[in-house]
Amino acid sequence: MGATRREFLEAGAIIGAGAAVAATAAVTARLDHRTTDPVGEETVRHIDVLPSVKPSPEEDVLIRMQRDLARAMAKPMEQRRWVMIIDTRKCVGCHACTVGCVAENHLPPGVVYRPVVTEEYGEYPHVQMRFFPRPCMQCDVPPCVPVCPVHATWKRPDGVVVVNYDRCIGCGYCITACPYNARSRDLGEYWLDGAAEADTPSELPILGQNAPWEKIASNEYAKSWDRTKGSPLGNARKCHFCLHRLEVGQLPMCVTTCIGRATYFGDANDPDSLVSELMAAPNVIRLLEHLGTEPRVRYLI
């Protein structure tokens, strides 16, 4: 004799209650461990920058920004205010920054921190192209932070919005909340998935599926993240201004790979920095400023 409708509903309620308890326990466990960012002297870094090269007004902007970075890192984290400025007049749409970012952070398909948006404008025959590199805006009022149910994302004292991959449950709320589409989900894909399939291993071509270089751990947030063992697989991912590079005195990868010197980075709290100088330009804009998110990425147009 089959189960009655009442028995079926009762069984469903028991299963549903069990799943809810399990989910609640998982969320509660993650809420128990909030992150406290280090501040003060322990965050100070003393970095030598080309000690044999004297500063010059004609020096490459990369060298100047390297000096700016060293001054910023010599201060405690809470006294730095990182900003990025992108000169759209110099961007040629080469995507070197995008490729450099993918290589630096070992990003899988579907995850991109630094796309370059291409726009065509004008009327034939007077048509032109312009390009907008779009990293995470590192908002001062980030909409992605309050929607996270497990406090896996927050703004550090230096203004960089970060993600704790160990705590992220992959719910995607932050991805939906970001008005700049600056977050994406790591779906666990690899660049060569499906590119080379065969019945036996001996038939696979060189660099076929499971290429070793695709599984090299990334160094985001100054930790080693092995996707074959879990996070950041399934997590929300985003640009973090290459914090792991800043810690060792290196500029973000997108800054150093820009062939047109169109991307500037530095400490806005340093009045002598290049970014402080550029922020005062009359042609500086911020994207979707009416939303009140206070993005730290600015554009020169």
PDB file of C-alpha atoms in Angstrom:
ATOM      1  CA  MET A   1       0.000   0.000   0.000  1.00  0.00           C
ATOM      2  CA  GLY A   2       1.403   3.390  -0.948  1.00  0.00           C
ATOM      3  CA  ALA A   3       1.983   6.296   1.460  1.00  0.00           C
ATOM      4  CA  THR A   4      -0.932   8.595   2.155  1.00  0.00           C
ATOM      5  CA  ARG A   5      -0.780  12.302   1.227  1.00  0.00           C
ATOM      6  CA  ARG A   6      -0.444  13.179   4.933  1.00  0.00           C
ATOM      7  CA  GLU A   7       2.478  10.766   5.376  1.00  0.00           C
ATOM      8  CA  PHE A   8       4.111  12.205   2.268  1.00  0.00           C
ATOM      9  CA  LEU A   9       3.783  15.785   3.537  1.00  0.00           C
ATOM     10  CA  GLU A  10       5.089  14.821   6.984  1.00  0.00           C
ATOM     11  CA  ALA A  11       8.118  13.114   5.438  1.00  0.00           C
ATOM     12  CA  GLY A  12       8.774  16.179   3.307  1.00  0.00           C
ATOM     13  CA  ALA A  13       8.540  18.456   6.313  1.00  0.00           C
ATOM     14  CA  ILE A  14      11.050  16.308   8.235  1.00  0.00           C
ATOM     15  CA  ILE A  15      13.503  16.323   5.321  1.00  0.00           C
ATOM     16  CA  GLY A  16      13.059  20.069   4.820  1.00  0.00           C
ATOM     17  CA  ALA A  17      13.583  20.762   8.499  1.00  0.00           C
ATOM     18  CA  GLY A  18      16.739  18.659   8.476  1.00  0.00           C
ATOM     19  CA  ALA A  19      18.128  20.521   5.486  1.00  0.00           C
ATOM     20  CA  ALA A  20      17.296  23.871   7.090  1.00  0.00           C
ATOM     21  CA  VAL A  21      19.033  22.863  10.328  1.00  0.00           C
ATOM     22  CA  ALA A  22      22.109  21.726   8.392  1.00  0.00           C
ATOM     23  CA  ALA A  23      22.202  24.945   6.365  1.00  0.00           C
ATOM     24  CA  THR A  24      21.732  27.055   9.496  1.00  0.00           C
ATOM     25  CA  ALA A  25      24.543  25.195  11.233  1.00  0.00           C
ATOM     26  CA  ALA A  26      26.873  25.777   8.281  1.00  0.00           C
ATOM     27  CA  VAL A  27      26.072  29.494   8.152  1.00  0.00           C
ATOM     28  CA  THR A  28      26.348  29.860  11.931  1.00  0.00           C
ATOM     29  CA  ALA A  29      29.732  28.151  11.937  1.00  0.00           C
ATOM     30  CA  ARG A  30      31.036  30.639   9.389  1.00  0.00           C
ATOM     31  CA  LEU A  31      29.577  33.613  11.240  1.00  0.00           C
ATOM     32  CA  ASP A  32      31.505  32.643  14.347  1.00  0.00           C
ATOM     33  CA  HIS A  33      34.835  33.647  12.809  1.00  0.00           C
ATOM     34  CA  ARG A  34      34.884  37.294  11.797  1.00  0.00           C
ATOM     35  CA  THR A  35      38.089  38.741  10.474  1.00  0.00           C
ATOM     36  CA  THR A  36      40.069  41.470  12.179  1.00  0.00           C
ATOM     37  CA  ASP A  37      42.547  43.060   9.801  1.00  0.00           C
ATOM     38  CA  PRO A  38      45.987  43.796  11.210  1.00  0.00           C
ATOM     39  CA  VAL A  39      46.767  47.485  11.670  1.00  0.00           C
ATOM     40  CA  GLY A  40      49.589  49.545  13.138  1.00  0.00           C
ATOM     41  CA  GLU A  41      53.302  48.817  13.061  1.00  0.00           C
ATOM     42  CA  GLU A  42      52.951  45.180  12.052  1.00  0.00           C
ATOM     43  CA  THR A  43      51.607  46.309   8.667  1.00  0.00           C
ATOM     44  CA  VAL A  44      54.545  48.645   7.927  1.00  0.00           C
ATOM     45  CA  ARG A  45      56.842  47.503   5.091  1.00  0.00           C
ATOM     46  CA  HIS A  46      60.233  49.083   4.335  1.00  0.00           C
ATOM     47  CA  ILE A  47      60.929  48.660   0.626  1.00  0.00           C
ATOM     48  CA  ASP A  48      64.018  49.811  -1.247  1.00  0.00           C
ATOM     49  CA  VAL A  49      63.224  51.330  -4.626  1.00  0.00           C
ATOM     50  CA  LEU A  50      66.095  51.749  -7.070  1.00  0.00           C
ATOM     51  CA  PRO A  51      68.419  53.240  -4.446  1.00  0.00           C
ATOM     52  CA  SER A  52      71.052  54.068  -7.078  1.00  0.00           C
ATOM     53  CA  VAL A  53      68.611  55.947  -9.343  1.00  0.00           C
ATOM     54  CA  LYS A  54      67.879  59.535  -8.361  1.00  0.00           C
ATOM     55  CA  PRO A  55      64.325  60.849  -8.845  1.00  0.00           C
ATOM     56  CA  SER A  56      63.926  62.871 -12.005  1.00  0.00           C
ATOM     57  CA  PRO A  57      61.004  64.847 -13.479  1.00  0.00           C
ATOM     58  CA  GLU A  58      61.543  62.918 -16.730  1.00  0.00           C
ATOM     59  CA  GLU A  59      61.488  59.446 -15.221  1.00  0.00           C
ATOM     60  CA  ASP A  60      58.919  56.869 -16.340  1.00  0.00           C
ATOM     61  CA  VAL A  61      55.632  57.087 -14.428  1.00  0.00           C
ATOM     62  CA  LEU A  62      56.089  53.461 -13.404  1.00  0.00           C
ATOM     63  CA  ILE A  63      59.252  54.407 -11.506  1.00  0.00           C
ATOM     64  CA  ARG A  64      57.509  57.345  -9.887  1.00  0.00           C
ATOM     65  CA  MET A  65      54.587  55.143  -8.828  1.00  0.00           C
ATOM     66  CA  GLN A  66      57.068  52.613  -7.459  1.00  0.00           C
ATOM     67  CA  ARG A  67      58.524  55.346  -5.246  1.00  0.00           C
ATOM     68  CA  ASP A  68      54.985  56.367  -4.226  1.00  0.00           C
ATOM     69  CA  LEU A  69      54.242  52.764  -3.318  1.00  0.00           C
ATOM     70  CA  ALA A  70      57.325  52.487  -1.115  1.00  0.00           C
ATOM     71  CA  ARG A  71      56.317  55.624   0.821  1.00  0.00           C
ATOM     72  CA  ALA A  72      52.790  54.288   1.287  1.00  0.00           C
ATOM     73  CA  MET A  73      53.933  50.883   2.494  1.00  0.00           C
ATOM     74  CA  ALA A  74      56.172  52.574   5.075  1.00  0.00           C
ATOM     75  CA  LYS A  75      52.961  53.709   6.800  1.00  0.00           C
ATOM     76  CA  PRO A  76      50.487  51.554   8.761  1.00  0.00           C
ATOM     77  CA  MET A  77      47.695  50.116   6.662  1.00  0.00           C
ATOM     78  CA  GLU A  78      45.003  52.343   8.131  1.00  0.00           C
ATOM     79  CA  GLN A  79      46.883  55.452   6.938  1.00  0.00           C
ATOM     80  CA  ARG A  80      46.942  54.371   3.290  1.00  0.00           C
ATOM     81  CA  ARG A  81      44.138  55.112   0.841  1.00  0.00           C
ATOM     82  CA  TRP A  82      44.635  53.191  -2.374  1.00  0.00           C
ATOM     83  CA  VAL A  83      43.099  54.604  -5.553  1.00  0.00           C
ATOM     84  CA  MET A  84      43.401  53.778  -9.239  1.00  0.00           C
ATOM     85  CA  ILE A  85      43.070  56.255 -12.086  1.00  0.00           C
ATOM     86  CA  ILE A  86      42.637  55.145 -15.698  1.00  0.00           C
ATOM     87  CA  ASP A  87      43.305  57.548 -18.559  1.00  0.00           C
ATOM     88  CA  THR A  88      40.846  56.529 -21.277  1.00  0.00           C
ATOM     89  CA  ARG A  89      42.608  58.850 -23.726  1.00  0.00           C
ATOM     90  CA  LYS A  90      45.713  56.674 -23.529  1.00  0.00           C
ATOM     91  CA  CYS A  91      44.048  53.252 -23.452  1.00  0.00           C
ATOM     92  CA  VAL A  92      44.414  51.567 -26.861  1.00  0.00           C
ATOM     93  CA  GLY A  93      42.304  48.509 -26.038  1.00  0.00           C
ATOM     94  CA  CYS A  94      45.192  46.044 -26.262  1.00  0.00           C
ATOM     95  CA  HIS A  95      43.908  43.984 -23.301  1.00  0.00           C
ATOM     96  CA  ALA A  96      47.435  43.506 -21.967  1.00  0.00           C
ATOM     97  CA  CYS A  97      46.084  44.372 -18.509  1.00  0.00           C
ATOM     98  CA  THR A  98      43.373  41.706 -18.812  1.00  0.00           C
ATOM     99  CA  VAL A  99      45.838  39.026 -19.873  1.00  0.00           C
ATOM    100  CA  GLY A 100      48.368  40.064 -17.233  1.00  0.00           C
ATOM    101  CA  CYS A 101      45.689  39.850 -14.537  1.00  0.00           C
ATOM    102  CA  VAL A 102      44.559  36.387 -15.669  1.00  0.00           C
ATOM    103  CA  ALA A 103      48.154  35.142 -15.610  1.00  0.00           C
ATOM    104  CA  GLU A 104      48.976  36.740 -12.256  1.00  0.00           C
ATOM    105  CA  ASN A 105      45.912  35.401 -10.442  1.00  0.00           C
ATOM    106  CA  HIS A 106      45.568  32.120 -12.396  1.00  0.00           C
ATOM    107  CA  LEU A 107      41.988  32.931 -13.302  1.00  0.00           C
ATOM    108  CA  PRO A 108      39.814  30.169 -14.831  1.00  0.00           C
ATOM    109  CA  PRO A 109      37.278  30.628 -17.661  1.00  0.00           C
ATOM    110  CA  GLY A 110      34.369  32.836 -16.667  1.00  0.00           C
ATOM    111  CA  VAL A 111      36.363  34.744 -14.059  1.00  0.00           C
ATOM    112  CA  VAL A 112      37.849  38.062 -15.096  1.00  0.00           C
ATOM    113  CA  TYR A 113      38.945  40.853 -12.790  1.00  0.00           C
ATOM    114  CA  ARG A 114      39.924  43.410 -15.404  1.00  0.00           C
ATOM    115  CA  PRO A 115      37.825  43.344 -18.583  1.00  0.00           C
ATOM    116  CA  VAL A 116      38.164  46.162 -21.099  1.00  0.00           C
ATOM    117  CA  VAL A 117      34.800  47.434 -22.304  1.00  0.00           C
ATOM    118  CA  THR A 118      34.842  48.613 -25.902  1.00  0.00           C
ATOM    119  CA  GLU A 119      32.504  51.329 -27.110  1.00  0.00           C
ATOM    120  CA  GLU A 120      31.963  52.497 -30.665  1.00  0.00           C
ATOM    121  CA  TYR A 121      30.578  55.973 -31.123  1.00  0.00           C
ATOM    122  CA  GLY A 122      29.945  58.530 -33.853  1.00  0.00           C
ATOM    123  CA  GLU A 123      28.275  58.160 -37.240  1.00  0.00           C
ATOM    124  CA  TYR A 124      29.791  56.763 -40.403  1.00  0.00           C
ATOM    125  CA  PRO A 125      32.262  57.746 -41.715  1.00  0.00           C
ATOM    126  CA  HIS A 126      33.274  59.560 -38.519  1.00  0.00           C
ATOM    127  CA  VAL A 127      33.297  56.549 -36.215  1.00  0.00           C
ATOM    128  CA  GLN A 128      35.709  56.092 -33.309  1.00  0.00           C
ATOM    129  CA  MET A 129      36.407  53.538 -30.611  1.00  0.00           C
ATOM    130  CA  ARG A 130      37.054  54.089 -26.930  1.00  0.00           C
ATOM    131  CA  PHE A 131      37.943  51.663 -24.195  1.00  0.00           C
ATOM    132  CA  PHE A 132      37.079  51.424 -20.512  1.00  0.00           C
ATOM    133  CA  PRO A 133      39.140  48.980 -18.438  1.00  0.00           C
ATOM    134  CA  ARG A 134      36.876  47.977 -15.542  1.00  0.00           C
ATOM    135  CA  PRO A 135      38.523  46.583 -12.409  1.00  0.00           C
ATOM    136  CA  CYS A 136      36.665  46.360  -9.085  1.00  0.00           C
ATOM    137  CA  MET A 137      35.770  49.916  -8.103  1.00  0.00           C
ATOM    138  CA  GLN A 138      36.789  49.273  -4.427  1.00  0.00           C
ATOM    139  CA  CYS A 139      33.820  51.372  -3.319  1.00  0.00           C
ATOM    140  CA  ASP A 140      33.927  53.296  -0.058  1.00  0.00           C
ATOM    141  CA  VAL A 141      30.261  52.337   0.311  1.00  0.00           C
ATOM    142  CA  PRO A 142      30.358  48.842  -1.228  1.00  0.00           C
ATOM    143  CA  PRO A 143      26.880  47.361  -1.912  1.00  0.00           C
ATOM    144  CA  CYS A 144      28.427  43.875  -2.009  1.00  0.00           C
ATOM    145  CA  VAL A 145      29.414  43.867   1.676  1.00  0.00           C
ATOM    146  CA  PRO A 146      26.135  44.153   3.642  1.00  0.00           C
ATOM    147  CA  VAL A 147      24.377  41.490   1.534  1.00  0.00           C
ATOM    148  CA  CYS A 148      26.886  38.749   2.383  1.00  0.00           C
ATOM    149  CA  PRO A 149      25.128  36.419   4.880  1.00  0.00           C
ATOM    150  CA  VAL A 150      28.405  35.036   6.278  1.00  0.00           C
ATOM    151  CA  HIS A 151      30.565  38.187   6.397  1.00  0.00           C
ATOM    152  CA  ALA A 152      32.947  36.723   3.840  1.00  0.00           C
ATOM    153  CA  THR A 153      33.586  40.093   2.195  1.00  0.00           C
ATOM    154  CA  TRP A 154      34.482  43.410   3.778  1.00  0.00           C
ATOM    155  CA  LYS A 155      36.423  46.630   3.268  1.00  0.00           C
ATOM    156  CA  ARG A 156      39.919  46.720   4.766  1.00  0.00           C
ATOM    157  CA  PRO A 157      41.267  49.795   6.583  1.00  0.00           C
ATOM    158  CA  ASP A 158      43.147  50.786   3.399  1.00  0.00           C
ATOM    159  CA  GLY A 159      39.883  50.693   1.414  1.00  0.00           C
ATOM    160  CA  VAL A 160      40.362  47.468  -0.554  1.00  0.00           C
ATOM    161  CA  VAL A 161      37.274  45.230  -0.572  1.00  0.00           C
ATOM    162  CA  VAL A 162      38.365  41.624  -0.087  1.00  0.00           C
ATOM    163  CA  VAL A 163      36.854  38.132  -0.041  1.00  0.00           C
ATOM    164  CA  ASN A 164      37.634  35.339   2.414  1.00  0.00           C
ATOM    165  CA  TYR A 165      37.444  32.269   0.192  1.00  0.00           C
ATOM    166  CA  ASP A 166      37.380  29.940   3.190  1.00  0.00           C
ATOM    167  CA  ARG A 167      34.247  31.619   4.493  1.00  0.00           C
ATOM    168  CA  CYS A 168      32.405  32.291   1.202  1.00  0.00           C
ATOM    169  CA  ILE A 169      29.494  29.897   0.616  1.00  0.00           C
ATOM    170  CA  GLY A 170      29.018  30.888  -3.027  1.00  0.00           C
ATOM    171  CA  CYS A 171      25.469  32.207  -2.591  1.00  0.00           C
ATOM    172  CA  GLY A 172      26.069  34.905  -5.214  1.00  0.00           C
ATOM    173  CA  TYR A 173      24.324  37.743  -3.349  1.00  0.00           C
ATOM    174  CA  CYS A 174      27.395  39.967  -3.691  1.00  0.00           C
ATOM    175  CA  ILE A 175      27.589  39.257  -7.425  1.00  0.00           C
ATOM    176  CA  THR A 176      24.010  40.451  -7.853  1.00  0.00           C
ATOM    177  CA  ALA A 177      24.488  43.484  -5.605  1.00  0.00           C
ATOM    178  CA  CYS A 178      27.501  44.912  -7.462  1.00  0.00           C
ATOM    179  CA  PRO A 179      26.270  47.565  -9.921  1.00  0.00           C
ATOM    180  CA  TYR A 180      29.563  47.364 -11.850  1.00  0.00           C
ATOM    181  CA  ASN A 181      29.451  43.602 -12.533  1.00  0.00           C
ATOM    182  CA  ALA A 182      32.890  43.444 -10.980  1.00  0.00           C
ATOM    183  CA  ARG A 183      32.370  40.072  -9.305  1.00  0.00           C
ATOM    184  CA  SER A 184      32.107  36.646 -10.869  1.00  0.00           C
ATOM    185  CA  ARG A 185      31.755  33.079  -9.668  1.00  0.00           C
ATOM    186  CA  ASP A 186      34.448  30.429 -10.026  1.00  0.00           C
ATOM    187  CA  LEU A 187      32.523  27.511 -11.544  1.00  0.00           C
ATOM    188  CA  GLY A 188      35.468  25.144 -11.412  1.00  0.00           C
ATOM    189  CA  GLU A 189      36.196  25.182 -15.124  1.00  0.00           C
ATOM    190  CA  TYR A 190      39.578  24.910 -16.807  1.00  0.00           C
ATOM    191  CA  TRP A 191      40.699  26.494 -20.045  1.00  0.00           C
ATOM    192  CA  LEU A 192      41.377  23.171 -21.737  1.00  0.00           C
ATOM    193  CA  ASP A 193      38.211  21.402 -20.596  1.00  0.00           C
ATOM    194  CA  GLY A 194      36.764  19.706 -23.646  1.00  0.00           C
ATOM    195  CA  ALA A 195      39.538  20.969 -25.878  1.00  0.00           C
ATOM    196  CA  ALA A 196      41.095  17.535 -26.195  1.00  0.00           C
ATOM    197  CA  GLU A 197      39.117  14.424 -25.454  1.00  0.00           C
ATOM    198  CA  ALA A 198      40.197  10.870 -26.185  1.00  0.00           C
ATOM    199  CA  ASP A 199      39.439   7.298 -25.180  1.00  0.00           C
ATOM    200  CA  THR A 200      42.875   6.561 -23.745  1.00  0.00           C
ATOM    201  CA  PRO A 201      45.526   8.800 -22.110  1.00  0.00           C
ATOM    202  CA  SER A 202      48.009   7.948 -24.856  1.00  0.00           C
ATOM    203  CA  GLU A 203      45.742   9.570 -27.429  1.00  0.00           C
ATOM    204  CA  LEU A 204      45.619  12.907 -25.632  1.00  0.00           C
ATOM    205  CA  PRO A 205      47.732  15.548 -27.349  1.00  0.00           C
ATOM    206  CA  ILE A 206      50.325  17.573 -25.482  1.00  0.00           C
ATOM    207  CA  LEU A 207      48.645  20.212 -23.279  1.00  0.00           C
ATOM    208  CA  GLY A 208      45.315  18.433 -23.540  1.00  0.00           C
ATOM    209  CA  GLN A 209      42.926  18.123 -20.638  1.00  0.00           C
ATOM    210  CA  ASN A 210      44.237  18.515 -17.123  1.00  0.00           C
ATOM    211  CA  ALA A 211      47.228  20.604 -18.177  1.00  0.00           C
ATOM    212  CA  PRO A 212      49.418  21.021 -15.078  1.00  0.00           C
ATOM    213  CA  TRP A 213      49.784  24.794 -15.461  1.00  0.00           C
ATOM    214  CA  GLU A 214      46.024  25.252 -15.066  1.00  0.00           C
ATOM    215  CA  LYS A 215      46.137  23.841 -11.556  1.00  0.00           C
ATOM    216  CA  ILE A 216      49.003  25.883 -10.169  1.00  0.00           C
ATOM    217  CA  ALA A 217      47.863  27.556  -6.949  1.00  0.00           C
ATOM    218  CA  SER A 218      47.228  31.302  -7.053  1.00  0.00           C
ATOM    219  CA  ASN A 219      48.773  33.667  -4.517  1.00  0.00           C
ATOM    220  CA  GLU A 220      45.830  35.976  -3.926  1.00  0.00           C
ATOM    221  CA  TYR A 221      45.713  37.610  -0.503  1.00  0.00           C
ATOM    222  CA  ALA A 222      49.259  36.335   0.111  1.00  0.00           C
ATOM    223  CA  LYS A 223      48.037  32.759   0.525  1.00  0.00           C
ATOM    224  CA  SER A 224      48.376  29.676  -1.669  1.00  0.00           C
ATOM    225  CA  TRP A 225      44.997  28.736  -3.127  1.00  0.00           C
ATOM    226  CA  ASP A 226      44.876  25.268  -4.683  1.00  0.00           C
ATOM    227  CA  ARG A 227      41.619  24.960  -6.661  1.00  0.00           C
ATOM    228  CA  THR A 228      41.952  21.180  -6.783  1.00  0.00           C
ATOM    229  CA  LYS A 229      41.397  21.126  -3.020  1.00  0.00           C
ATOM    230  CA  GLY A 230      38.444  23.515  -2.734  1.00  0.00           C
ATOM    231  CA  SER A 231      38.414  27.303  -2.472  1.00  0.00           C
ATOM    232  CA  PRO A 232      38.305  29.495  -4.422  1.00  0.00           C
ATOM    233  CA  LEU A 233      36.392  26.952  -6.517  1.00  0.00           C
ATOM    234  CA  GLY A 234      32.697  27.814  -6.159  1.00  0.00           C
ATOM    235  CA  ASN A 235      33.415  31.185  -4.532  1.00  0.00           C
ATOM    236  CA  ALA A 236      32.769  34.750  -5.626  1.00  0.00           C
ATOM    237  CA  ARG A 237      35.977  36.331  -6.952  1.00  0.00           C
ATOM    238  CA  LYS A 238      37.005  39.891  -7.696  1.00  0.00           C
ATOM    239  CA  CYS A 239      39.897  42.276  -8.264  1.00  0.00           C
ATOM    240  CA  HIS A 240      41.808  43.084  -5.080  1.00  0.00           C
ATOM    241  CA  PHE A 241      44.406  45.541  -6.428  1.00  0.00           C
ATOM    242  CA  CYS A 242      46.949  42.671  -6.303  1.00  0.00           C
ATOM    243  CA  LEU A 243      47.365  42.930  -2.529  1.00  0.00           C
ATOM    244  CA  HIS A 244      49.882  40.083  -2.590  1.00  0.00           C
ATOM    245  CA  ARG A 245      52.110  42.161  -4.876  1.00  0.00           C
ATOM    246  CA  LEU A 246      51.742  45.341  -2.822  1.00  0.00           C
ATOM    247  CA  GLU A 247      52.978  43.430   0.237  1.00  0.00           C
ATOM    248  CA  VAL A 248      56.323  42.848  -1.489  1.00  0.00           C
ATOM    249  CA  GLY A 249      56.602  46.303  -3.037  1.00  0.00           C
ATOM    250  CA  GLN A 250      55.232  45.595  -6.500  1.00  0.00           C
ATOM    251  CA  LEU A 251      52.538  47.560  -8.316  1.00  0.00           C
ATOM    252  CA  PRO A 252      49.338  45.770  -9.420  1.00  0.00           C
ATOM    253  CA  MET A 253      49.900  43.650 -12.515  1.00  0.00           C
ATOM    254  CA  CYS A 254      47.464  45.683 -14.642  1.00  0.00           C
ATOM    255  CA  VAL A 255      49.518  48.812 -13.946  1.00  0.00           C
ATOM    256  CA  THR A 256      52.846  47.314 -14.958  1.00  0.00           C
ATOM    257  CA  THR A 257      51.518  45.623 -18.119  1.00  0.00           C
ATOM    258  CA  CYS A 258      49.804  48.727 -19.530  1.00  0.00           C
ATOM    259  CA  ILE A 259      51.792  49.570 -22.650  1.00  0.00           C
ATOM    260  CA  GLY A 260      50.181  53.014 -22.955  1.00  0.00           C
ATOM    261  CA  ARG A 261      50.882  54.016 -19.322  1.00  0.00           C
ATOM    262  CA  ALA A 262      47.133  54.560 -18.994  1.00  0.00           C
ATOM    263  CA  THR A 263      46.699  53.110 -15.484  1.00  0.00           C
ATOM    264  CA  TYR A 264      47.909  54.901 -12.363  1.00  0.00           C
ATOM    265  CA  PHE A 265      47.916  53.581  -8.826  1.00  0.00           C
ATOM    266  CA  GLY A 266      48.910  54.968  -5.471  1.00  0.00           C
ATOM    267  CA  ASP A 267      48.046  56.410  -2.084  1.00  0.00           C
ATOM    268  CA  ALA A 268      45.565  59.278  -2.156  1.00  0.00           C
ATOM    269  CA  ASN A 269      46.601  60.203   1.394  1.00  0.00           C
ATOM    270  CA  ASP A 270      50.073  61.111   0.085  1.00  0.00           C
ATOM    271  CA  PRO A 271      49.916  64.687  -1.296  1.00  0.00           C
ATOM    272  CA  ASP A 272      53.128  64.069  -3.270  1.00  0.00           C
ATOM    273  CA  SER A 273      51.873  60.954  -5.051  1.00  0.00           C
ATOM    274  CA  LEU A 274      51.055  60.897  -8.750  1.00  0.00           C
ATOM    275  CA  VAL A 275      47.448  59.836  -8.122  1.00  0.00           C
ATOM    276  CA  SER A 276      46.869  62.792  -5.773  1.00  0.00           C
ATOM    277  CA  GLU A 277      48.066  65.052  -8.557  1.00  0.00           C
ATOM    278  CA  LEU A 278      45.804  63.423 -11.151  1.00  0.00           C
ATOM    279  CA  MET A 279      42.721  63.388  -8.904  1.00  0.00           C
ATOM    280  CA  ALA A 280      42.724  67.177  -9.009  1.00  0.00           C
ATOM    281  CA  ALA A 281      42.326  67.224 -12.808  1.00  0.00           C
ATOM    282  CA  PRO A 282      39.026  68.754 -14.039  1.00  0.00           C
ATOM    283  CA  ASN A 283      38.311  65.849 -16.387  1.00  0.00           C
ATOM    284  CA  VAL A 284      38.135  63.135 -13.698  1.00  0.00           C
ATOM    285  CA  ILE A 285      34.916  61.106 -13.461  1.00  0.00           C
ATOM    286  CA  ARG A 286      33.636  58.103 -11.503  1.00  0.00           C
ATOM    287  CA  LEU A 287      31.242  55.496 -12.890  1.00  0.00           C
ATOM    288  CA  LEU A 288      27.611  55.502 -11.699  1.00  0.00           C
ATOM    289  CA  GLU A 289      28.413  58.204  -9.174  1.00  0.00           C
ATOM    290  CA  HIS A 290      24.690  58.855  -8.623  1.00  0.00           C
ATOM    291  CA  LEU A 291      24.430  55.501  -6.801  1.00  0.00           C
ATOM    292  CA  GLY A 292      26.483  56.852  -3.900  1.00  0.00           C
ATOM    293  CA  THR A 293      28.923  53.939  -3.831  1.00  0.00           C
ATOM    294  CA  GLU A 294      31.950  56.279  -3.763  1.00  0.00           C
ATOM    295  CA  PRO A 295      34.185  54.204  -6.068  1.00  0.00           C
ATOM    296  CA  ARG A 296      37.952  54.580  -5.648  1.00  0.00           C
ATOM    297  CA  VAL A 297      38.618  53.952  -9.319  1.00  0.00           C
ATOM    298  CA  ARG A 298      38.490  57.114 -11.371  1.00  0.00           C
ATOM    299  CA  TYR A 299      38.721  57.823 -15.099  1.00  0.00           C
ATOM    300  CA  LEU A 300      40.355  60.614 -17.022  1.00  0.00           C
ATOM    301  CA  ILE A 301      38.239  61.373 -20.088  1.00  0.00           C
TER     302      ILE A 301
END
